Coordinates of C-alpha atoms in Angstrom, one line a residue:
M1 CA 41.6 2.1 10.3
A2 CA 41.8 3.0 14.0
R3 CA 41.1 0.0 16.2
S4 CA 39.8 0.2 19.7
A5 CA 41.9 -1.3 22.5
L6 CA 39.3 -4.1 22.7
L7 CA 39.5 -5.0 19.1
N8 CA 43.3 -4.9 19.2
V9 CA 43.1 -7.6 22.0
M10 CA 41.0 -9.7 19.7
V11 CA 43.2 -9.2 16.7
Q12 CA 46.4 -10.1 18.7
A13 CA 44.8 -13.3 20.0
A14 CA 43.6 -14.3 16.6
M15 CA 47.0 -13.6 15.0
K16 CA 48.8 -15.7 17.7
A17 CA 46.4 -18.6 17.3
G18 CA 46.7 -18.2 13.5
R19 CA 50.5 -18.7 13.7
S20 CA 50.0 -21.9 15.5
L21 CA 47.4 -23.1 12.9
S22 CA 49.7 -22.1 10.1
R23 CA 52.5 -24.3 11.5
D24 CA 50.2 -27.2 11.9
F25 CA 48.7 -26.7 8.5
G26 CA 52.1 -27.2 7.0
E27 CA 52.4 -30.5 8.8
V28 CA 48.8 -31.5 8.2
Q29 CA 49.7 -35.1 7.2
N30 CA 51.3 -35.6 10.6
L31 CA 48.4 -34.4 12.8
Q32 CA 47.0 -36.8 15.3
V33 CA 43.3 -36.7 14.7
S34 CA 40.6 -38.0 17.0
M35 CA 36.9 -38.7 16.1
K36 CA 34.4 -36.5 17.7
G37 CA 31.5 -37.7 15.6
P38 CA 30.9 -38.9 12.1
G39 CA 32.6 -36.5 9.6
D40 CA 33.4 -34.1 12.5
Y41 CA 37.1 -34.3 13.3
V42 CA 38.9 -32.4 16.0
S43 CA 42.7 -32.1 15.9
Q44 CA 45.6 -31.2 18.1
A45 CA 45.8 -28.0 16.1
D46 CA 42.2 -27.1 17.0
R47 CA 42.8 -27.7 20.7
K48 CA 46.1 -25.7 20.7
A49 CA 44.4 -22.7 19.0
E50 CA 41.6 -22.8 21.5
D51 CA 44.1 -22.8 24.3
I52 CA 45.9 -19.8 22.9
L53 CA 42.7 -17.9 22.4
F54 CA 41.4 -18.7 25.9
A55 CA 44.7 -17.7 27.5
E56 CA 45.0 -14.4 25.6
L57 CA 41.5 -13.3 25.9
S58 CA 41.3 -14.2 29.6
K59 CA 44.5 -12.4 30.3
A60 CA 43.3 -9.2 28.6
R61 CA 39.8 -9.3 30.0
P62 CA 39.7 -11.3 33.2
G63 CA 36.2 -12.3 34.2
Y64 CA 34.6 -12.3 30.8
A65 CA 32.6 -15.5 30.1
F66 CA 33.2 -17.8 27.2
L67 CA 31.3 -19.9 24.7
M68 CA 33.8 -22.1 22.9
E69 CA 33.5 -25.1 20.6
E70 CA 35.7 -27.5 22.6
R71 CA 35.3 -26.1 26.2
G72 CA 31.7 -25.2 25.8
A73 CA 30.3 -22.5 28.2
V74 CA 32.7 -21.1 30.7
E75 CA 31.2 -18.8 33.4
G76 CA 32.9 -15.6 34.3
D77 CA 32.6 -13.0 37.1
D78 CA 31.4 -10.4 34.6
D79 CA 27.9 -11.4 33.6
Q80 CA 27.7 -8.6 31.0
H81 CA 30.3 -9.9 28.6
R82 CA 30.8 -13.2 26.7
W83 CA 33.4 -14.3 24.2
I84 CA 32.0 -16.5 21.5
V85 CA 34.9 -18.4 19.9
D86 CA 35.6 -21.0 17.2
P87 CA 39.3 -21.8 17.1
L88 CA 39.1 -23.6 13.8
D89 CA 36.1 -23.2 11.6
G90 CA 36.6 -25.5 8.6
T91 CA 38.4 -28.3 10.4
T92 CA 37.7 -30.8 7.6
N93 CA 39.2 -28.4 5.0
F94 CA 42.2 -27.9 7.3
L95 CA 42.8 -31.6 7.6
H96 CA 42.6 -32.1 3.9
G97 CA 45.0 -29.4 3.1
I98 CA 42.4 -27.0 1.7
P99 CA 43.3 -23.4 2.7
I100 CA 39.8 -22.2 3.6
F101 CA 39.5 -22.2 7.3
S102 CA 39.3 -19.5 10.0
I103 CA 39.5 -18.4 13.5
S104 CA 36.3 -16.7 14.6
I105 CA 36.0 -14.4 17.7
A106 CA 32.9 -12.4 18.7
L107 CA 32.2 -10.4 21.8
E108 CA 28.7 -10.2 23.2
R109 CA 27.8 -7.4 25.6
Q110 CA 24.5 -7.7 27.4
G111 CA 23.3 -10.1 24.7
Q112 CA 24.3 -7.8 21.8
L113 CA 27.2 -8.5 19.4
V114 CA 29.6 -5.6 19.6
A115 CA 33.0 -6.7 18.1
A116 CA 34.1 -9.4 15.7
V117 CA 37.3 -10.9 14.3
I118 CA 37.6 -13.6 11.6
Y119 CA 41.1 -14.6 10.5
N120 CA 42.1 -16.9 7.7
P121 CA 45.8 -17.5 8.4
A122 CA 46.4 -19.5 5.2
M123 CA 45.5 -16.4 3.1
D124 CA 46.4 -13.8 5.7
E125 CA 43.0 -12.2 5.5
L126 CA 41.8 -10.5 8.7
Y127 CA 38.2 -9.4 8.9
T128 CA 37.2 -7.0 11.7
A129 CA 34.1 -5.2 12.8
E130 CA 32.9 -3.1 15.8
R131 CA 29.2 -2.2 16.3
G132 CA 28.7 1.2 14.6
G133 CA 32.2 1.3 13.3
G134 CA 31.9 -0.6 10.0
A135 CA 33.5 -3.8 8.7
F136 CA 37.0 -4.2 7.3
M137 CA 39.3 -6.7 5.6
N138 CA 43.0 -6.0 6.1
D139 CA 42.0 -2.4 6.9
R140 CA 40.0 -2.0 3.7
R141 CA 36.4 -1.0 4.3
L142 CA 33.9 -3.6 3.3
R143 CA 30.4 -3.3 1.7
V144 CA 28.0 -6.0 0.7
A145 CA 27.5 -6.5 -3.0
G146 CA 24.8 -4.3 -4.6
R147 CA 23.1 -6.7 -6.9
I148 CA 19.4 -6.8 -6.6
K149 CA 18.3 -9.7 -8.8
L150 CA 18.9 -13.3 -7.7
T151 CA 19.5 -14.2 -11.3
D152 CA 22.7 -12.2 -11.1
C153 CA 23.9 -13.6 -7.8
V154 CA 26.4 -16.1 -6.5
I155 CA 25.0 -17.6 -3.2
G156 CA 26.9 -19.5 -0.5
C157 CA 25.5 -22.4 1.4
G158 CA 26.3 -25.2 3.9
I159 CA 25.7 -28.8 3.0
P160 CA 24.7 -31.3 5.7
H161 CA 27.1 -34.2 5.7
L162 CA 27.5 -37.6 7.2
G163 CA 26.0 -37.6 10.7
R164 CA 24.0 -34.5 10.1
G165 CA 20.2 -34.8 9.5
Q166 CA 17.9 -32.8 7.2
H167 CA 19.5 -33.9 4.0
G168 CA 16.1 -34.1 2.3
N169 CA 15.2 -30.6 3.5
F170 CA 18.4 -29.2 2.3
L171 CA 18.0 -30.7 -1.2
V172 CA 14.6 -29.1 -1.5
E173 CA 16.1 -25.7 -0.5
L174 CA 19.0 -26.2 -2.9
R175 CA 16.7 -27.0 -5.8
N176 CA 14.8 -23.9 -5.1
V177 CA 17.8 -21.6 -4.9
M178 CA 19.6 -23.2 -7.9
A179 CA 16.6 -22.4 -10.1
E180 CA 16.9 -18.7 -9.3
V181 CA 20.6 -17.8 -9.1
S182 CA 23.8 -17.6 -11.2
G183 CA 25.8 -20.0 -9.0
V184 CA 25.9 -21.8 -5.7
R185 CA 29.1 -22.2 -3.6
R186 CA 30.0 -24.3 -0.6
L187 CA 33.2 -23.2 1.1
G188 CA 33.2 -25.3 4.3
S189 CA 33.5 -22.5 6.8
A190 CA 30.4 -20.6 7.8
A191 CA 32.5 -17.9 9.3
L192 CA 34.2 -17.2 6.0
D193 CA 31.0 -17.5 4.1
L194 CA 29.6 -14.6 6.1
A195 CA 32.9 -12.7 5.8
Y196 CA 32.7 -13.2 2.0
V197 CA 29.1 -11.8 2.0
A198 CA 30.4 -8.8 3.9
A199 CA 33.2 -8.4 1.4
G200 CA 30.8 -8.6 -1.6
R201 CA 32.5 -11.8 -2.8
M202 CA 29.2 -13.6 -2.5
D203 CA 25.8 -12.0 -2.7
G204 CA 24.2 -14.1 -0.1
F205 CA 24.5 -17.2 2.2
W206 CA 22.2 -19.6 4.0
E207 CA 22.8 -22.5 6.3
T208 CA 21.1 -24.4 9.0
G209 CA 22.3 -26.7 11.8
L210 CA 24.9 -24.2 13.0
S211 CA 26.3 -23.4 16.4
A212 CA 26.6 -19.9 17.9
W213 CA 30.4 -19.9 17.5
D214 CA 30.1 -20.6 13.7
I215 CA 28.3 -17.4 13.0
A216 CA 28.5 -14.9 15.8
A217 CA 31.4 -12.9 14.4
G218 CA 30.1 -13.2 10.8
L219 CA 26.7 -11.8 11.7
L220 CA 28.2 -8.5 12.9
L221 CA 30.6 -8.3 9.9
V222 CA 27.6 -8.6 7.5
R223 CA 25.6 -6.0 9.4
E224 CA 28.5 -3.6 9.6
A225 CA 29.1 -4.0 5.9
G226 CA 25.5 -2.8 5.3
G227 CA 23.9 -6.3 5.0
F228 CA 21.0 -8.0 6.5
V229 CA 20.7 -11.3 8.4
S230 CA 17.9 -13.4 9.8
D231 CA 17.3 -17.0 10.8
T232 CA 15.5 -19.2 8.3
D233 CA 12.2 -18.3 10.0
G234 CA 12.8 -14.6 9.3
G235 CA 13.5 -13.8 12.9
Q236 CA 16.6 -12.5 14.7
D237 CA 17.4 -15.5 16.9
M238 CA 20.2 -16.8 14.7
L239 CA 22.5 -17.9 17.6
N240 CA 19.9 -20.0 19.2
A241 CA 18.1 -21.1 16.1
G242 CA 21.3 -22.3 14.5
S243 CA 20.3 -21.0 11.0
V244 CA 21.1 -17.9 9.0
V245 CA 20.2 -16.2 5.7
A246 CA 22.3 -13.2 4.8
G247 CA 22.7 -10.7 1.9
N248 CA 22.0 -7.1 1.1
E249 CA 18.4 -5.9 1.9
V250 CA 16.9 -7.1 -1.4
I251 CA 18.8 -10.3 -1.8
Q252 CA 18.4 -11.4 1.8
R253 CA 14.7 -11.1 1.5
A254 CA 14.6 -12.9 -1.9
L255 CA 16.9 -15.7 -0.7
L256 CA 14.8 -16.2 2.4
K257 CA 11.7 -16.5 0.3
A258 CA 13.4 -19.0 -2.0
V259 CA 14.6 -21.1 0.9
K260 CA 11.3 -21.1 2.7
K261 CA 8.9 -21.7 -0.3
P262 CA 5.8 -23.4 0.9
I263 CA 5.6 -27.1 0.2
S264 CA 2.8 -26.7 -2.3
A265 CA 5.1 -24.4 -4.4
R266 CA 8.0 -26.8 -4.4

């Protein structure tokens, strides 16, 4: 596939940060880990990767604003562009030696997502998308799965853990979904969950309690692979709502209905 200069900048930044994460992943037992909250660890590896991404993206596109997991919002001279970056999505997996984690970079232009990169350095899988240009994994074109019955589908989810609320609500949602699908999976990286939907590896995905950097790149990947996304209220405010339901047109609609069954039907 032919990449734009902009997407090449994003890919090069992700690959450089990925090399840093790969080195630290090999030394995972020696990482110094600090507590950022119950069950939410942040490591030296996370900070190093974010430093690399911030430096590389700032050098290539001076003035663009940032929204990053550790730094938070960083204002820029260019108020039309914003990088939305998660340097290590799946930190808990990373620290336990589970090779399911990723770097996620999205570019927002005038409030619209226009470019995305998700990279899993442990598996050397690079997912890319540009608005109107399709979605790819290691230069192979992606399409969402074509199944149209929930009973045939494998659905991804996120599970609220220690320190996260809404456990009861999630259990109700899970019960509803389990009753209608072939299987449910929990990877531990929302960015990769959405990338897997774009790749047709999973038929759908839903999660709540997310941050913009968890899902921004994945949203564009799914759309460019022919999929549909909404928040759990059926709207298009995923980044602010912190929730997402994704799949092909039929499955996304059916999954949203299952997740949001009225109380009386539960």
